[in-house]
Amino acid sequence: MTAAWVWIYWLAGGVSAGLFAYLLYALFNAEEVA
């Protein structure tokens, strides 16, 4: 899964870091999602 690193950031840095990583992931993959 490409989103695996988001969970790694979440566990390593806490919820705020995980949410930030998820937002970056969503932005970089917005074209694929939309």
mmCIF file of N, CA and C in Angstrom, residues 2-32:
data_model
loop_
_atom_site.group_PDB
_atom_site.id
_atom_site.type_symbol
_atom_site.label_atom_id
_atom_site.label_comp_id
_atom_site.label_asym_id
_atom_site.label_seq_id
_atom_site.Cartn_x
_atom_site.Cartn_y
_atom_site.Cartn_z
ATOM 1 N N THR A 2 0.461 2.230 -0.819
ATOM 2 C CA THR A 2 1.215 3.477 -0.887
ATOM 3 C C THR A 2 0.999 4.302 0.377
ATOM 4 N N ALA A 3 -0.124 4.090 1.044
ATOM 5 C CA ALA A 3 -0.465 4.890 2.216
ATOM 6 C C ALA A 3 0.158 4.336 3.496
ATOM 7 N N ALA A 4 0.971 3.288 3.380
ATOM 8 C CA ALA A 4 1.569 2.675 4.567
ATOM 9 C C ALA A 4 2.439 3.665 5.334
ATOM 10 N N TRP A 5 3.141 4.539 4.593
ATOM 11 C CA TRP A 5 4.014 5.511 5.258
ATOM 12 C C TRP A 5 3.223 6.494 6.109
ATOM 13 N N VAL A 6 1.933 6.708 5.763
ATOM 14 C CA VAL A 6 1.094 7.589 6.564
ATOM 15 C C VAL A 6 0.918 7.006 7.964
ATOM 16 N N TRP A 7 0.688 5.693 8.035
ATOM 17 C CA TRP A 7 0.527 5.043 9.338
ATOM 18 C C TRP A 7 1.836 5.065 10.114
ATOM 19 N N ILE A 8 2.964 4.931 9.389
ATOM 20 C CA ILE A 8 4.276 4.988 10.038
ATOM 21 C C ILE A 8 4.485 6.360 10.679
ATOM 22 N N TYR A 9 4.168 7.413 9.912
ATOM 23 C CA TYR A 9 4.264 8.768 10.460
ATOM 24 C C TYR A 9 3.331 8.930 11.649
ATOM 25 N N TRP A 10 2.133 8.361 11.547
ATOM 26 C CA TRP A 10 1.149 8.479 12.613
ATOM 27 C C TRP A 10 1.671 7.862 13.902
ATOM 28 N N LEU A 11 2.199 6.640 13.783
ATOM 29 C CA LEU A 11 2.692 5.946 14.963
ATOM 30 C C LEU A 11 3.949 6.599 15.523
ATOM 31 N N ALA A 12 4.787 7.126 14.620
ATOM 32 C CA ALA A 12 6.057 7.694 15.052
ATOM 33 C C ALA A 12 5.887 9.098 15.618
ATOM 34 N N GLY A 13 5.011 9.898 15.018
ATOM 35 C CA GLY A 13 4.920 11.304 15.391
ATOM 36 C C GLY A 13 3.650 11.691 16.113
ATOM 37 N N GLY A 14 2.686 10.791 16.172
ATOM 38 C CA GLY A 14 1.441 11.112 16.847
ATOM 39 C C GLY A 14 0.340 11.452 15.844
ATOM 40 N N VAL A 15 -0.820 11.771 16.353
ATOM 41 C CA VAL A 15 -1.988 12.008 15.507
ATOM 42 C C VAL A 15 -1.785 13.212 14.606
ATOM 43 N N SER A 16 -1.230 14.290 15.134
ATOM 44 C CA SER A 16 -1.058 15.503 14.338
ATOM 45 C C SER A 16 -0.146 15.244 13.149
ATOM 46 N N ALA A 17 0.938 14.511 13.374
ATOM 47 C CA ALA A 17 1.859 14.195 12.284
ATOM 48 C C ALA A 17 1.180 13.273 11.275
ATOM 49 N N GLY A 18 0.372 12.348 11.755
ATOM 50 C CA GLY A 18 -0.337 11.435 10.861
ATOM 51 C C GLY A 18 -1.345 12.171 9.995
ATOM 52 N N LEU A 19 -2.072 13.097 10.590
ATOM 53 C CA LEU A 19 -3.034 13.878 9.821
ATOM 54 C C LEU A 19 -2.337 14.741 8.793
ATOM 55 N N PHE A 20 -1.210 15.333 9.167
ATOM 56 C CA PHE A 20 -0.445 16.169 8.243
ATOM 57 C C PHE A 20 0.056 15.332 7.073
ATOM 58 N N ALA A 21 0.566 14.142 7.382
ATOM 59 C CA ALA A 21 1.048 13.244 6.332
ATOM 60 C C ALA A 21 -0.097 12.829 5.429
ATOM 61 N N TYR A 22 -1.279 12.586 6.007
ATOM 62 C CA TYR A 22 -2.443 12.193 5.209
ATOM 63 C C TYR A 22 -2.879 13.329 4.289
ATOM 64 N N LEU A 23 -2.824 14.555 4.780
ATOM 65 C CA LEU A 23 -3.180 15.701 3.940
ATOM 66 C C LEU A 23 -2.222 15.824 2.767
ATOM 67 N N LEU A 24 -0.926 15.657 3.016
ATOM 68 C CA LEU A 24 0.053 15.693 1.927
ATOM 69 C C LEU A 24 -0.214 14.578 0.942
ATOM 70 N N TYR A 25 -0.508 13.387 1.453
ATOM 71 C CA TYR A 25 -0.808 12.238 0.598
ATOM 72 C C TYR A 25 -2.028 12.526 -0.276
ATOM 73 N N ALA A 26 -3.060 13.116 0.332
ATOM 74 C CA ALA A 26 -4.279 13.430 -0.407
ATOM 75 C C ALA A 26 -4.020 14.482 -1.480
ATOM 76 N N LEU A 27 -3.199 15.470 -1.158
ATOM 77 C CA LEU A 27 -2.901 16.527 -2.123
ATOM 78 C C LEU A 27 -2.118 15.975 -3.311
ATOM 79 N N PHE A 28 -1.107 15.150 -3.032
ATOM 80 C CA PHE A 28 -0.274 14.615 -4.102
ATOM 81 C C PHE A 28 -1.018 13.589 -4.951
ATOM 82 N N ASN A 29 -2.092 13.019 -4.403
ATOM 83 C CA ASN A 29 -2.840 12.003 -5.135
ATOM 84 C C ASN A 29 -4.248 12.465 -5.487
ATOM 85 N N ALA A 30 -4.459 13.785 -5.460
ATOM 86 C CA ALA A 30 -5.789 14.329 -5.708
ATOM 87 C C ALA A 30 -6.276 13.975 -7.111
ATOM 88 N N GLU A 31 -5.379 13.982 -8.084
ATOM 89 C CA GLU A 31 -5.777 13.693 -9.454
ATOM 90 C C GLU A 31 -6.219 12.244 -9.603
ATOM 91 N N GLU A 32 -5.563 11.336 -8.880
ATOM 92 C CA GLU A 32 -5.916 9.927 -8.972
ATOM 93 C C GLU A 32 -7.232 9.650 -8.270
#
